[in-house]
Amino acid sequence: MIGVPHVERFVIRGGNKLHGEIKISGAKNAVLGIMPAAILADGPCRIENIPDISDVRMMIKILRHIGAEVETPEEGVVVIDGKNVNANENIPDKMTRKLRASYYLLGALLGRYGNASVSMPGGCYFGERPIDQHIKGFEALGATVSTESAVVVATADELMGSSVYMDVVSVGATINVMLAAVRAKGLTVIENAAREPHIVDLANFLNSMGADVRGAGTDVIKIRGTANMHGCTYSIIPDQIEAGTYMVAAAAVGGDVIIQDVIPKHLESITTKLEECGVTVIEGDESIRVVSNIERPNACRVKTRPHPGFPTDMQPQMAVLLTTCKGTSHVVESVWDNRFKYTQQLKRMGANIIVDGKTAIITGVDNLNGAPVEADDLRAGAAMVIAGMMAKGTTTVTNVNLIDRGYEKIVEKLSAVGVDIVREVFDEE
Ligand code: UD1
């Protein structure tokens, strides 16, 4: 019908157990820091194990918008050459609104050219998402930062290494300050730095380009600035959250699944919680096997924390698993103020959840019932897919464009292990 928007949804018939293997893609949160970092080099960077997700496609658009040459010579590979970047080109709101990681261009452009202009970033909404720690870090390096009409402008004649203490543990601010500091003069020390696997991956990438970054993965990162950085070839780490999502899915519906191409160490906080629920998790060198034949797993307590704590990006998926566990679970969200909106959708499927401030109290029910639900954000959307797999009957999940931001071929990967899920186009009206 003319004028009626065609959008996509997932239709899931629940109840199937999972059997087989799922191969994990490159990490979204690593690649979205590493692609902007590539413009710091004086030559082309070849980046491998790139996931085919819409956030990556948007980052490619943004990089091309500022003049970077971005080629995709084969599946899973991008080559970025920043030699023709125009640092005066503003990155407009219509691009930054779709992708929070657009703000990494602030650090990268500032580090490389001493000049950046980026509209305020968007991304998933789960409460206020301030960028004061990013700005504080840039200013400590000698930059002048102003925000006018929702555009952040950072300039510096010369960046000088400095000591930066993060008042809160922030992945975004740690990455942004690293990007600016690698080409500053002298030593920068970031204290109370985030320790996520993608921070370590970014440090390894920067060092492959000739930077001198030490201590990533601890809460003190030391960066000695270098005048020249060169191109390199680099492969992105596996996605911790994608792997965790499929681990929880297997635990929630039961079966026997091997999740391939992972770094088991990155998954320890998730493994531990699943074991507490009574699920069997077997670590291999680069794989994790999840086996669950129990009727209903046990309730447990979960509190999100910066790495190595339980990741906030796994909170909605874990909460879905707990909806049918035996007993009452407590889920405390300590990173974000407002990350339980999706529980409304779960209640429509029959879940018993009371949200009290930053805590969700979940009393296990016998089963969820299929219903039309929507993805409120990326990870909440993945959680709805798991809920649909657990539920009796049919669940439709709309707003799946949000899920496509971070999960490569989710329908294909789940179908291959036995899930009855299809993607279909429908008329929104
Ligand atoms: C956070 C998660 C990350 C996840 C992402 C999306 C942590 C430490 N980080 O990263 O794993 O992928 O959400 O769900 O769990 N903050 C400030 N000022 C700032 C920056 C942040 O006060 O300048 C606060 C935020 O409000 C939040 C906390 O610090 O409460 C963590 O934010 P940050 O790590 O920056 O968020 P992301 O990088 O988006």
XYZ file of C-alpha atoms and ligand atoms in Angstrom:
468
model
C 0.000 0.000 0.000
C 1.456 3.383 -0.990
C 2.535 5.513 1.946
C 2.396 2.734 4.539
C 5.855 2.100 6.012
C 7.127 -1.468 5.730
C 8.945 -2.545 8.843
C 10.250 -5.848 10.085
C 9.344 -8.021 13.029
C 10.353 -11.385 14.407
C 7.747 -14.105 14.829
C 8.790 -16.727 17.364
C 6.972 -19.942 18.256
C 8.298 -20.891 21.671
C 9.059 -24.197 23.297
C 11.943 -25.633 21.265
C 15.102 -26.683 23.041
C 18.438 -25.608 21.551
C 20.926 -28.069 20.077
C 24.051 -27.372 18.057
C 26.661 -24.653 17.666
C 26.571 -20.866 17.465
C 29.577 -18.928 16.172
C 30.134 -15.556 17.822
C 30.888 -12.423 15.777
C 33.368 -9.611 16.442
C 32.550 -7.384 19.417
C 30.261 -4.428 18.691
C 31.599 -2.346 21.563
C 35.209 -2.952 20.495
C 34.751 -2.272 16.802
C 32.891 0.981 17.451
C 35.897 2.328 19.364
C 38.484 0.882 17.007
C 37.029 2.161 13.709
C 37.243 5.841 14.807
C 40.719 5.117 16.234
C 41.904 4.138 12.759
C 41.936 7.807 11.662
C 44.765 8.428 14.162
C 47.158 6.531 11.874
C 49.135 8.011 8.986
C 48.335 5.008 6.781
C 45.468 2.582 6.090
C 44.296 0.171 8.799
C 42.833 -3.213 7.872
C 40.393 -4.368 10.536
C 39.163 -7.973 10.510
C 36.362 -9.894 12.264
C 33.999 -6.936 11.770
C 30.388 -7.871 12.619
C 27.745 -7.121 9.984
C 25.487 -4.997 12.208
C 23.748 -1.707 11.505
C 25.879 0.256 14.009
C 28.972 -0.648 11.968
C 27.239 0.449 8.749
C 26.399 3.786 10.394
C 29.982 4.225 11.627
C 31.197 3.652 8.052
C 28.799 6.413 6.881
C 30.077 8.788 9.555
C 33.737 8.108 8.707
C 33.041 8.668 4.993
C 31.140 11.861 5.859
C 34.304 13.374 7.394
C 36.370 12.310 4.382
C 37.902 9.005 5.468
C 38.297 6.374 2.759
C 36.533 3.215 3.930
C 36.614 0.066 1.847
C 35.016 -3.303 2.525
C 37.158 -5.624 0.371
C 35.669 -8.835 1.749
C 33.098 -10.022 4.287
C 34.110 -9.100 7.819
C 36.897 -6.712 6.763
C 37.085 -2.920 6.550
C 40.073 -0.872 5.477
C 40.099 2.698 6.789
C 42.426 5.396 5.511
C 42.097 8.726 7.300
C 44.487 10.716 5.094
C 41.755 12.921 3.564
C 39.761 13.507 6.750
C 38.442 17.034 7.157
C 38.379 17.736 10.904
C 36.288 20.877 10.323
C 33.376 18.819 9.005
C 30.637 18.727 11.641
C 29.137 15.297 12.295
C 25.437 16.112 12.128
C 22.707 15.149 14.532
C 20.983 12.825 12.036
C 24.075 10.592 12.199
C 25.033 10.866 15.879
C 21.445 10.355 17.041
C 21.484 6.778 15.771
C 24.807 5.799 17.300
C 26.242 6.671 20.695
C 29.742 5.609 19.647
C 29.788 8.576 17.240
C 31.225 10.497 20.188
C 34.505 8.587 19.817
C 35.184 10.835 16.835
C 35.618 13.635 19.389
C 38.672 11.955 20.932
C 40.050 10.662 17.628
C 39.732 13.968 15.714
C 41.014 15.958 18.677
C 44.012 13.637 19.028
C 44.840 13.676 15.322
C 43.950 17.253 14.281
C 43.398 19.233 17.493
C 39.883 19.990 16.343
C 36.511 18.175 16.501
C 32.841 19.093 16.114
C 30.303 16.359 16.850
C 26.576 16.645 17.592
C 25.502 15.212 20.942
C 25.300 11.412 20.725
C 22.149 9.279 20.825
C 21.977 5.510 21.377
C 19.784 3.496 23.728
C 17.952 5.489 26.408
C 18.226 4.192 29.943
C 18.375 7.384 31.964
C 20.654 10.392 31.724
C 23.826 9.654 29.772
C 26.121 12.577 30.627
C 29.502 13.157 28.941
C 31.064 15.342 31.648
C 33.907 12.867 32.252
C 34.826 12.888 28.553
C 34.947 16.696 28.612
C 36.898 16.755 31.873
C 39.481 14.412 30.297
C 39.849 16.496 27.120
C 40.239 19.659 29.200
C 42.896 18.004 31.360
C 44.863 17.397 28.135
C 44.640 21.120 27.349
C 41.616 21.236 25.022
C 38.893 23.876 25.087
C 35.468 22.259 24.929
C 32.161 24.026 24.368
C 28.635 22.785 23.714
C 26.400 25.023 21.621
C 23.052 23.998 20.167
C 23.792 20.386 21.131
C 27.070 20.348 19.180
C 30.240 19.542 21.134
C 33.267 21.435 19.827
C 36.750 20.562 21.120
C 39.921 22.375 20.048
C 43.551 22.435 21.170
C 46.702 24.065 19.788
C 48.651 21.256 21.365
C 47.500 18.395 23.574
C 49.701 17.782 26.615
C 49.724 14.535 28.583
C 48.167 14.850 32.013
C 46.650 13.006 34.937
C 42.921 12.256 34.556
C 40.912 10.835 37.443
C 37.504 9.492 36.357
C 34.842 10.313 38.972
C 32.787 7.373 37.711
C 33.941 4.256 35.893
C 32.996 5.104 32.316
C 33.737 2.960 29.283
C 32.984 5.835 26.911
C 35.114 8.432 28.723
C 38.044 6.018 29.137
C 38.019 5.277 25.392
C 37.674 8.930 24.392
C 40.556 10.062 26.600
C 42.737 7.193 25.315
C 42.024 8.292 21.721
C 43.005 11.899 22.405
C 46.031 11.033 24.575
C 47.881 8.690 22.200
C 49.026 11.652 20.094
C 49.420 14.179 22.956
C 52.860 15.289 24.129
C 54.104 13.381 27.171
C 52.488 11.008 29.634
C 48.769 10.681 30.372
C 47.628 8.625 33.332
C 43.929 7.656 33.482
C 42.905 6.604 36.969
C 39.695 4.769 37.862
C 39.629 3.665 34.217
C 37.079 1.160 32.896
C 38.446 -2.395 32.498
C 36.065 -3.870 29.901
C 37.501 -6.299 27.312
C 36.889 -3.703 24.599
C 39.162 -1.217 26.422
C 41.952 -3.811 26.219
C 41.145 -4.474 22.554
C 41.365 -0.763 21.754
C 44.715 -0.506 23.577
C 46.059 -3.465 21.583
C 44.883 -1.850 18.352
C 46.475 1.495 19.236
C 49.735 -0.253 20.143
C 49.648 -2.084 16.773
C 49.623 1.405 15.208
C 52.734 2.422 17.173
C 51.098 3.928 20.267
C 52.427 3.310 23.780
C 49.466 2.310 25.963
C 50.045 0.261 29.118
C 47.830 -1.060 31.876
C 44.585 -1.475 29.893
C 42.456 -4.025 31.739
C 43.464 -2.504 35.091
C 42.062 0.716 36.533
C 45.221 2.706 35.762
C 46.089 3.226 32.093
C 49.341 4.971 31.161
C 49.733 6.459 27.714
C 52.934 7.976 26.403
C 52.029 10.149 23.428
C 53.645 9.514 20.049
C 53.972 11.962 17.144
C 53.506 9.321 14.440
C 51.210 6.357 14.192
C 51.140 3.960 11.270
C 48.580 1.687 9.614
C 48.203 -1.917 10.773
C 46.200 -5.121 10.407
C 44.091 -6.064 13.396
C 41.369 -8.582 14.288
C 38.519 -7.655 16.675
C 37.844 -9.769 19.806
C 34.658 -11.870 20.016
C 31.522 -10.215 21.338
C 31.120 -10.898 25.059
C 27.511 -9.741 25.110
C 26.422 -11.663 22.019
C 27.963 -14.805 23.542
C 26.329 -14.102 26.905
C 22.945 -13.600 25.229
C 23.087 -17.041 23.591
C 24.362 -18.638 26.826
C 21.361 -17.254 28.692
C 19.009 -18.288 25.866
C 20.262 -21.882 26.113
C 19.881 -21.829 29.889
C 16.362 -20.393 29.600
C 14.889 -22.916 27.160
C 17.191 -25.868 27.849
C 19.216 -28.088 25.548
C 22.891 -28.419 24.736
C 24.657 -25.642 22.852
C 28.314 -24.977 22.092
C 29.089 -21.301 21.686
C 32.168 -21.035 19.482
C 34.889 -18.410 19.036
C 34.686 -16.831 22.474
C 37.151 -15.834 25.185
C 35.738 -17.769 28.180
C 37.495 -15.434 30.651
C 35.326 -12.543 29.398
C 32.216 -14.565 30.229
C 33.036 -15.541 33.813
C 30.493 -13.272 35.503
C 27.748 -14.754 33.289
C 28.989 -18.330 33.688
C 28.939 -17.949 37.478
C 25.328 -16.738 37.533
C 24.150 -19.552 35.256
C 25.886 -22.096 37.490
C 24.155 -20.559 40.513
C 20.885 -21.180 38.663
C 21.818 -24.874 38.350
C 22.814 -24.818 34.673
C 25.941 -26.700 33.537
C 28.556 -24.530 31.816
C 31.701 -26.161 30.419
C 34.596 -23.960 29.326
C 36.746 -24.946 26.359
C 39.777 -23.062 25.020
C 37.700 -20.890 22.694
C 34.211 -22.187 23.354
C 31.568 -22.431 26.047
C 29.076 -25.292 26.235
C 25.785 -24.693 28.028
C 23.775 -27.753 29.026
C 20.429 -27.521 30.766
C 17.940 -30.334 31.192
C 16.318 -29.102 34.384
C 12.630 -28.219 34.320
C 13.093 -24.845 36.042
C 16.464 -23.333 37.033
C 16.941 -21.728 40.467
C 16.385 -18.056 41.317
C 19.459 -15.922 42.044
C 20.701 -12.414 42.859
C 22.300 -10.286 40.174
C 23.915 -6.860 40.481
C 25.306 -5.084 37.439
C 28.775 -3.606 37.792
C 31.562 -2.375 35.552
C 33.827 -5.204 34.331
C 34.707 -7.720 35.763
C 31.259 -7.470 37.368
C 28.036 -8.647 35.757
C 27.552 -6.461 32.632
C 24.634 -4.059 32.490
C 24.245 -5.113 28.852
C 23.289 -8.629 30.050
C 20.774 -7.454 32.662
C 17.565 -7.687 30.546
C 18.436 -11.125 29.115
C 19.254 -12.486 32.593
C 16.029 -11.038 33.998
C 14.035 -12.904 31.322
C 15.649 -16.199 32.331
C 14.727 -15.505 35.947
C 11.021 -15.012 35.125
C 10.466 -18.784 35.153
C 13.093 -19.802 37.716
C 12.116 -21.475 40.988
C 11.806 -18.839 43.727
C 12.336 -15.078 43.901
C 15.269 -13.311 42.259
C 16.625 -9.806 42.817
C 18.218 -7.902 39.951
C 19.971 -4.661 40.907
C 20.946 -2.262 38.111
C 23.781 -0.152 39.473
C 25.142 1.391 36.246
C 22.010 3.063 34.810
C 19.029 4.837 36.439
C 16.326 3.640 34.093
C 16.990 0.242 32.580
C 13.874 -1.730 33.552
C 11.362 -0.309 31.068
C 11.268 -3.633 29.203
C 9.800 -5.376 32.279
C 6.406 -3.927 31.240
C 6.536 -6.073 28.120
C 7.435 -9.160 30.149
C 4.478 -8.587 32.447
C 2.237 -8.770 29.377
C 3.660 -12.238 28.830
C 2.732 -13.277 32.369
C 5.956 -12.492 34.264
C 5.721 -11.515 37.933
C 8.081 -8.531 38.308
C 8.008 -5.640 40.747
C 10.420 -2.801 40.021
C 11.436 -0.809 43.066
C 13.924 1.899 42.091
C 17.072 0.201 40.869
C 15.894 -3.287 41.876
C 13.639 -5.690 40.009
C 12.093 -8.382 42.184
C 11.192 -11.342 40.006
C 9.096 -14.210 41.296
C 9.298 -17.190 38.992
C 6.099 -18.308 37.226
C 5.492 -21.700 35.597
C 5.667 -20.312 32.089
C 5.465 -17.180 29.944
C 2.739 -16.804 27.323
C 3.384 -15.578 23.801
C 2.299 -11.979 23.103
C 3.024 -9.059 20.788
C 5.945 -7.157 22.351
C 8.471 -4.611 21.165
C 12.178 -4.045 21.555
C 12.636 -0.992 23.802
C 16.360 -0.898 23.073
C 19.096 -3.179 21.740
C 19.607 -5.510 24.713
C 15.987 -5.344 25.848
C 15.115 -6.443 22.313
C 17.400 -9.472 22.596
C 15.717 -10.226 25.909
C 12.295 -10.210 24.182
C 13.577 -12.747 21.666
C 14.605 -15.050 24.543
C 11.214 -14.494 26.188
C 9.537 -15.527 22.926
C 11.664 -18.688 22.798
C 10.576 -19.579 26.364
C 6.897 -18.723 25.978
C 3.952 -20.960 25.173
C 2.493 -19.948 21.816
C 3.556 -17.212 19.417
C 5.395 -13.995 20.216
C 5.952 -11.159 17.766
C 8.778 -8.733 18.462
C 8.631 -5.342 16.722
C 11.273 -2.556 16.512
C 13.782 -5.217 15.474
C 15.929 -2.556 13.813
C 17.188 -1.908 17.364
C 18.249 -5.563 17.709
C 19.986 -5.384 14.307
C 22.219 -2.629 15.737
C 24.177 -5.234 17.682
C 23.362 -8.841 16.690
C 24.687 -10.181 13.396
C 22.318 -12.664 11.688
C 20.404 -13.338 14.900
C 17.539 -15.116 13.116
C 19.898 -17.359 11.141
C 22.039 -18.195 14.186
C 19.031 -19.094 16.340
C 17.247 -21.037 13.576
C 20.369 -23.165 13.120
C 20.121 -24.404 16.734
C 16.420 -25.197 16.532
C 14.558 -21.988 17.345
C 11.313 -21.431 15.404
C 11.927 -17.784 14.468
C 11.326 -15.872 11.247
C 11.866 -12.283 10.195
C 8.946 -10.842 8.292
C 7.985 -7.554 6.753
C 4.651 -6.089 7.793
C 2.670 -2.890 7.279
C 2.950 -0.836 10.444
C -0.688 0.245 10.171
C 27.940 1.389 29.576
C 28.538 0.123 30.087
C 28.929 -0.670 28.896
C 27.685 -0.868 28.003
C 26.984 0.462 27.682
C 25.652 0.300 26.993
C 29.778 -0.027 32.207
C 30.909 0.519 33.003
N 29.639 0.483 30.979
O 28.932 1.985 28.736
O 29.462 -1.894 29.306
O 28.046 -1.458 26.808
O 26.762 1.157 28.880
O 24.763 -0.334 27.844
O 29.052 -0.883 32.660
N 28.828 8.631 33.321
C 28.924 9.907 33.821
N 29.630 10.833 33.101
C 30.240 10.549 31.922
C 30.134 9.243 31.417
C 29.412 8.311 32.144
O 28.397 10.203 34.894
O 30.871 11.440 31.324
C 28.072 7.609 34.078
C 26.842 7.130 33.332
O 25.731 7.945 33.587
C 26.677 5.719 33.845
C 28.114 5.265 34.131
O 28.887 6.455 34.204
O 25.982 5.729 35.071
C 28.696 4.355 33.066
O 28.674 5.030 31.821
P 29.620 4.623 30.609
O 30.482 3.472 30.985
O 30.250 5.837 30.050
O 28.567 4.188 29.571
P 28.895 3.509 28.274
O 30.239 3.799 27.763
O 27.752 3.855 27.400
